[in-house]
mmCIF file of C-alpha atoms in Angstrom:
data_model
loop_
_atom_site.group_PDB
_atom_site.id
_atom_site.type_symbol
_atom_site.label_atom_id
_atom_site.label_comp_id
_atom_site.label_asym_id
_atom_site.label_seq_id
_atom_site.Cartn_x
_atom_site.Cartn_y
_atom_site.Cartn_z
ATOM 1 C CA UNK A 152 -14.360 10.203 54.450
ATOM 2 C CA UNK A 153 -15.420 13.485 52.960
ATOM 3 C CA UNK A 154 -19.306 14.701 53.717
ATOM 4 C CA UNK A 155 -20.769 14.882 50.072
ATOM 5 C CA UNK A 156 -23.800 16.768 51.538
ATOM 6 C CA UNK A 157 -21.932 19.805 52.978
ATOM 7 C CA UNK A 158 -20.143 21.029 49.728
ATOM 8 C CA UNK A 159 -20.778 24.708 49.382
ATOM 9 C CA UNK A 160 -23.685 25.918 47.208
ATOM 10 C CA UNK A 161 -27.252 27.197 47.728
ATOM 11 C CA UNK A 162 -29.292 25.403 49.960
ATOM 12 C CA UNK A 163 -33.217 25.187 50.314
ATOM 13 C CA UNK A 164 -34.668 27.895 52.192
ATOM 14 C CA UNK A 165 -38.415 27.136 51.426
ATOM 15 C CA UNK A 166 -40.287 24.040 52.305
ATOM 16 C CA UNK A 167 -42.166 23.969 48.838
ATOM 17 C CA UNK A 168 -39.067 23.311 46.958
ATOM 18 C CA UNK A 169 -39.716 20.371 44.923
ATOM 19 C CA UNK A 170 -37.698 17.129 44.851
ATOM 20 C CA UNK A 171 -35.073 16.993 42.157
ATOM 21 C CA UNK A 172 -36.634 14.081 40.454
ATOM 22 C CA UNK A 173 -40.201 15.697 40.435
ATOM 23 C CA UNK A 174 -39.065 19.004 39.049
ATOM 24 C CA UNK A 175 -40.386 20.171 35.625
ATOM 25 C CA UNK A 176 -38.641 21.798 33.804
ATOM 26 C CA UNK A 177 -35.156 21.669 35.192
ATOM 27 C CA UNK A 178 -32.764 24.454 34.053
ATOM 28 C CA UNK A 179 -29.169 23.558 34.189
ATOM 29 C CA UNK A 180 -26.555 26.278 34.358
ATOM 30 C CA UNK A 181 -22.772 26.372 34.636
ATOM 31 C CA UNK A 182 -21.328 29.123 36.769
ATOM 32 C CA UNK A 183 -19.368 31.900 34.888
ATOM 33 C CA UNK A 184 -15.671 30.634 35.138
ATOM 34 C CA UNK A 185 -12.487 32.240 33.899
ATOM 35 C CA UNK A 186 -9.525 29.768 32.957
ATOM 36 C CA UNK A 187 -10.840 27.243 35.515
ATOM 37 C CA UNK A 188 -11.368 23.487 34.033
ATOM 38 C CA UNK A 189 -13.481 22.099 36.817
ATOM 39 C CA UNK A 190 -17.065 20.798 36.183
ATOM 40 C CA UNK A 191 -19.821 22.362 38.282
ATOM 41 C CA UNK A 192 -23.452 22.990 37.523
ATOM 42 C CA UNK A 193 -26.579 24.304 39.448
ATOM 43 C CA UNK A 194 -30.094 23.302 38.631
ATOM 44 C CA UNK A 195 -33.129 25.559 39.217
ATOM 45 C CA UNK A 196 -36.955 25.037 38.634
ATOM 46 C CA UNK A 197 -39.206 27.250 36.531
ATOM 47 C CA UNK A 198 -39.391 29.681 39.473
ATOM 48 C CA UNK A 199 -35.707 30.051 39.845
ATOM 49 C CA UNK A 200 -35.582 28.174 42.979
ATOM 50 C CA UNK A 201 -32.293 26.088 43.595
ATOM 51 C CA UNK A 202 -33.074 22.310 43.270
ATOM 52 C CA UNK A 203 -29.571 20.752 42.971
ATOM 53 C CA UNK A 204 -25.728 21.651 42.950
ATOM 54 C CA UNK A 205 -23.582 19.329 40.784
ATOM 55 C CA UNK A 206 -19.830 19.498 41.497
ATOM 56 C CA UNK A 207 -16.669 17.477 40.706
ATOM 57 C CA UNK A 208 -15.023 15.294 43.496
ATOM 58 C CA UNK A 209 -11.602 13.946 43.634
ATOM 59 C CA UNK A 210 -9.937 16.602 41.633
ATOM 60 C CA UNK A 211 -6.302 17.004 43.215
ATOM 61 C CA UNK A 212 -3.632 19.330 42.509
ATOM 62 C CA UNK A 213 -1.866 17.082 40.023
ATOM 63 C CA UNK A 214 -4.991 16.631 37.873
ATOM 64 C CA UNK A 215 -5.620 20.575 37.953
ATOM 65 C CA UNK A 216 -2.179 21.074 36.597
ATOM 66 C CA UNK A 217 -2.408 18.505 33.727
ATOM 67 C CA UNK A 218 -5.747 20.152 32.774
ATOM 68 C CA UNK A 219 -4.294 23.553 32.917
ATOM 69 C CA UNK A 220 -1.302 22.349 30.458
ATOM 70 C CA UNK A 221 -3.497 20.392 28.132
ATOM 71 C CA UNK A 222 -4.948 22.069 25.012
ATOM 72 C CA UNK A 223 -8.113 19.917 25.272
ATOM 73 C CA UNK A 224 -9.420 18.118 28.309
ATOM 74 C CA UNK A 225 -12.722 16.717 26.617
ATOM 75 C CA UNK A 226 -11.478 13.018 26.800
ATOM 76 C CA UNK A 227 -10.575 13.302 30.689
ATOM 77 C CA UNK A 228 -12.460 11.380 33.006
ATOM 78 C CA UNK A 229 -14.697 13.351 35.560
ATOM 79 C CA UNK A 230 -16.414 12.374 38.565
ATOM 80 C CA UNK A 231 -19.540 14.225 39.538
ATOM 81 C CA UNK A 232 -21.613 14.313 42.718
ATOM 82 C CA UNK A 233 -25.277 15.731 42.513
ATOM 83 C CA UNK A 234 -26.667 17.306 45.640
ATOM 84 C CA UNK A 235 -30.321 18.240 46.030
ATOM 85 C CA UNK A 236 -31.733 21.520 47.430
ATOM 86 C CA UNK A 237 -30.879 20.321 50.816
ATOM 87 C CA UNK A 238 -27.459 19.422 50.175
ATOM 88 C CA UNK A 239 -28.228 15.683 50.355
ATOM 89 C CA UNK A 240 -26.227 13.499 47.848
ATOM 90 C CA UNK A 241 -28.706 11.968 45.132
ATOM 91 C CA UNK A 242 -26.755 10.720 42.411
ATOM 92 C CA UNK A 243 -22.945 10.208 41.108
ATOM 93 C CA UNK A 244 -22.117 10.703 37.303
ATOM 94 C CA UNK A 245 -18.939 9.343 36.401
ATOM 95 C CA UNK A 246 -17.469 10.133 32.836
ATOM 96 C CA UNK A 247 -14.848 7.566 31.896
ATOM 97 C CA UNK A 248 -11.455 8.544 30.154
ATOM 98 C CA UNK A 249 -12.250 8.189 26.094
ATOM 99 C CA UNK A 250 -10.353 8.836 22.999
ATOM 100 C CA UNK A 251 -13.558 9.196 20.650
ATOM 101 C CA UNK A 252 -16.819 8.048 22.284
ATOM 102 C CA UNK A 253 -17.376 8.427 25.972
ATOM 103 C CA UNK A 254 -19.184 6.045 28.468
ATOM 104 C CA UNK A 255 -20.574 7.774 31.537
ATOM 105 C CA UNK A 256 -21.603 5.729 34.545
ATOM 106 C CA UNK A 257 -24.844 6.779 36.470
ATOM 107 C CA UNK A 258 -25.056 5.801 40.238
ATOM 108 C CA UNK A 259 -26.835 6.295 43.444
ATOM 109 C CA UNK A 260 -25.182 8.345 46.067
ATOM 110 C CA UNK A 261 -24.281 5.022 47.873
ATOM 111 C CA UNK A 262 -22.437 3.831 44.388
ATOM 112 C CA UNK A 263 -25.211 1.522 43.509
ATOM 113 C CA UNK A 264 -24.977 1.303 39.642
ATOM 114 C CA UNK A 265 -28.100 2.610 37.860
ATOM 115 C CA UNK A 266 -27.004 2.343 34.294
ATOM 116 C CA UNK A 267 -24.820 4.022 31.507
ATOM 117 C CA UNK A 268 -25.073 6.866 28.986
ATOM 118 C CA UNK A 269 -22.860 5.906 26.066
ATOM 119 C CA UNK A 270 -21.983 8.290 23.370
ATOM 120 C CA UNK A 271 -23.037 6.981 20.098
ATOM 121 C CA UNK A 272 -20.936 7.997 17.173
ATOM 122 C CA UNK A 273 -23.047 9.541 14.278
ATOM 123 C CA UNK A 274 -21.721 11.625 11.296
ATOM 124 C CA UNK A 275 -22.499 15.346 12.082
ATOM 125 C CA UNK A 276 -25.199 14.668 14.849
ATOM 126 C CA UNK A 277 -24.866 13.943 18.570
ATOM 127 C CA UNK A 278 -26.183 10.665 19.932
ATOM 128 C CA UNK A 279 -26.255 8.635 22.997
ATOM 129 C CA UNK A 280 -27.576 5.372 24.218
ATOM 130 C CA UNK A 281 -29.333 5.035 27.421
ATOM 131 C CA UNK A 282 -28.397 1.660 29.020
ATOM 132 C CA UNK A 283 -29.399 -0.110 32.215
ATOM 133 C CA UNK A 284 -26.769 -1.700 34.611
ATOM 134 C CA UNK A 285 -26.462 -4.709 32.167
ATOM 135 C CA UNK A 286 -25.626 -2.622 29.343
ATOM 136 C CA UNK A 287 -29.176 -3.389 27.830
ATOM 137 C CA UNK A 288 -30.580 -0.513 25.987
ATOM 138 C CA UNK A 289 -33.492 1.363 27.427
ATOM 139 C CA UNK A 290 -33.699 4.618 25.627
ATOM 140 C CA UNK A 291 -31.808 6.954 23.079
ATOM 141 C CA UNK A 292 -30.645 10.593 23.142
ATOM 142 C CA UNK A 293 -30.608 12.233 19.706
ATOM 143 C CA UNK A 294 -29.306 15.491 19.134
ATOM 144 C CA UNK A 295 -29.616 18.053 15.948
ATOM 145 C CA UNK A 296 -26.929 19.123 13.785
ATOM 146 C CA UNK A 297 -26.034 21.955 15.693
ATOM 147 C CA UNK A 298 -26.237 20.256 19.113
ATOM 148 C CA UNK A 299 -28.886 22.707 20.796
ATOM 149 C CA UNK A 300 -31.672 20.608 20.752
ATOM 150 C CA UNK A 301 -31.895 16.687 22.090
ATOM 151 C CA UNK A 302 -34.724 14.509 21.913
ATOM 152 C CA UNK A 303 -34.827 11.568 24.473
ATOM 153 C CA UNK A 304 -36.796 8.244 23.408
ATOM 154 C CA UNK A 305 -37.558 5.000 25.363
ATOM 155 C CA UNK A 306 -36.883 1.633 23.983
ATOM 156 C CA UNK A 307 -39.837 1.907 21.657
ATOM 157 C CA UNK A 308 -38.816 5.263 20.087
ATOM 158 C CA UNK A 309 -41.484 7.175 21.960
ATOM 159 C CA UNK A 310 -40.350 10.606 22.982
ATOM 160 C CA UNK A 311 -40.095 10.814 26.909
ATOM 161 C CA UNK A 312 -38.158 14.196 27.347
ATOM 162 C CA UNK A 313 -36.083 16.689 25.606
ATOM 163 C CA UNK A 314 -33.314 18.835 26.415
ATOM 164 C CA UNK A 315 -32.605 22.475 24.859
ATOM 165 C CA UNK A 316 -29.432 24.077 24.928
ATOM 166 C CA UNK A 317 -29.703 28.033 25.069
ATOM 167 C CA UNK A 318 -27.306 30.226 23.322
ATOM 168 C CA UNK A 319 -25.068 32.071 25.923
ATOM 169 C CA UNK A 320 -25.015 35.705 25.888
ATOM 170 C CA UNK A 321 -21.695 37.587 24.721
ATOM 171 C CA UNK A 322 -20.226 37.636 28.262
ATOM 172 C CA UNK A 323 -20.545 33.825 28.626
ATOM 173 C CA UNK A 324 -18.976 33.192 25.368
ATOM 174 C CA UNK A 325 -15.554 33.914 27.340
ATOM 175 C CA UNK A 326 -16.446 31.688 30.492
ATOM 176 C CA UNK A 327 -17.427 28.146 29.034
ATOM 177 C CA UNK A 328 -20.788 28.824 30.591
ATOM 178 C CA UNK A 329 -23.623 26.939 29.058
ATOM 179 C CA UNK A 330 -27.487 26.417 29.966
ATOM 180 C CA UNK A 331 -29.652 23.558 29.267
ATOM 181 C CA UNK A 332 -33.349 22.949 30.099
ATOM 182 C CA UNK A 333 -34.580 19.239 30.680
ATOM 183 C CA UNK A 334 -38.433 18.762 29.734
ATOM 184 C CA UNK A 335 -39.836 15.725 30.977
ATOM 185 C CA UNK A 336 -43.242 14.627 29.527
ATOM 186 C CA UNK A 337 -43.975 11.999 31.976
ATOM 187 C CA UNK A 338 -43.352 12.073 35.797
ATOM 188 C CA UNK A 339 -43.542 8.268 36.453
ATOM 189 C CA UNK A 340 -40.858 6.585 34.102
ATOM 190 C CA UNK A 341 -39.914 3.252 34.944
ATOM 191 C CA UNK A 342 -36.345 2.848 36.366
ATOM 192 C CA UNK A 343 -33.677 3.042 35.373
ATOM 193 C CA UNK A 344 -34.978 5.484 32.445
ATOM 194 C CA UNK A 345 -36.208 7.790 35.191
ATOM 195 C CA UNK A 346 -32.928 8.337 36.682
ATOM 196 C CA UNK A 347 -31.004 8.188 33.260
ATOM 197 C CA UNK A 348 -33.432 10.882 31.919
ATOM 198 C CA UNK A 349 -32.529 13.223 34.775
ATOM 199 C CA UNK A 350 -28.749 12.590 34.439
ATOM 200 C CA UNK A 351 -28.824 13.082 30.638
ATOM 201 C CA UNK A 352 -29.521 16.805 31.359
ATOM 202 C CA UNK A 353 -26.003 17.015 32.662
ATOM 203 C CA UNK A 354 -24.362 14.365 30.583
ATOM 204 C CA UNK A 355 -24.962 16.141 27.348
ATOM 205 C CA UNK A 356 -22.600 18.957 28.484
ATOM 206 C CA UNK A 357 -20.307 17.031 30.220
ATOM 207 C CA UNK A 358 -19.422 14.931 27.143
ATOM 208 C CA UNK A 359 -19.977 17.365 24.446
ATOM 209 C CA UNK A 360 -18.654 20.586 25.713
ATOM 210 C CA UNK A 361 -16.904 20.417 28.874
ATOM 211 C CA UNK A 362 -13.153 20.763 28.560
ATOM 212 C CA UNK A 363 -13.213 22.187 24.931
#
């Protein structure tokens, strides 16, 4: 079995690096890539310290070839592993195959289900429902018209976090690189909302931009 904690990527070099679940804000950045359709993200704290590496698992040669030939792979399934600053697997994010609206499963590193982030179709706006393991709604993520700013509410409609997408510089327009900043208002949200909010900072790009 593959050791998920040994994938290449920056590891922690300082003992004072915050735990991924306690870091506020979290800056989510894609590495610059040219003609590569493989999901990968790096997360940093406000001081530029590396707090997580997210990469795609199970991508074989056949799927690489299929993605290379396809004009748009936004509906393809993708399986991500979230490693913390010490290269320990903390979460799995599995986006399922989709034609119109995507459903993304969020799990602990051992595969224990946490919940789902399901795309909610809305005319001219991006929206997602945050669901627990029994598909009961525990929150909502609503985006603006341009898909640059997102608000995350709990089940009562109270804002608990927001996600801001930064505009790429000229060089990044040709590399599919995006950057997002996840701001959480409360450090001690109840589960599964706490984990779903964290995963939402990655799922927004995974569903709305990746493969297009």
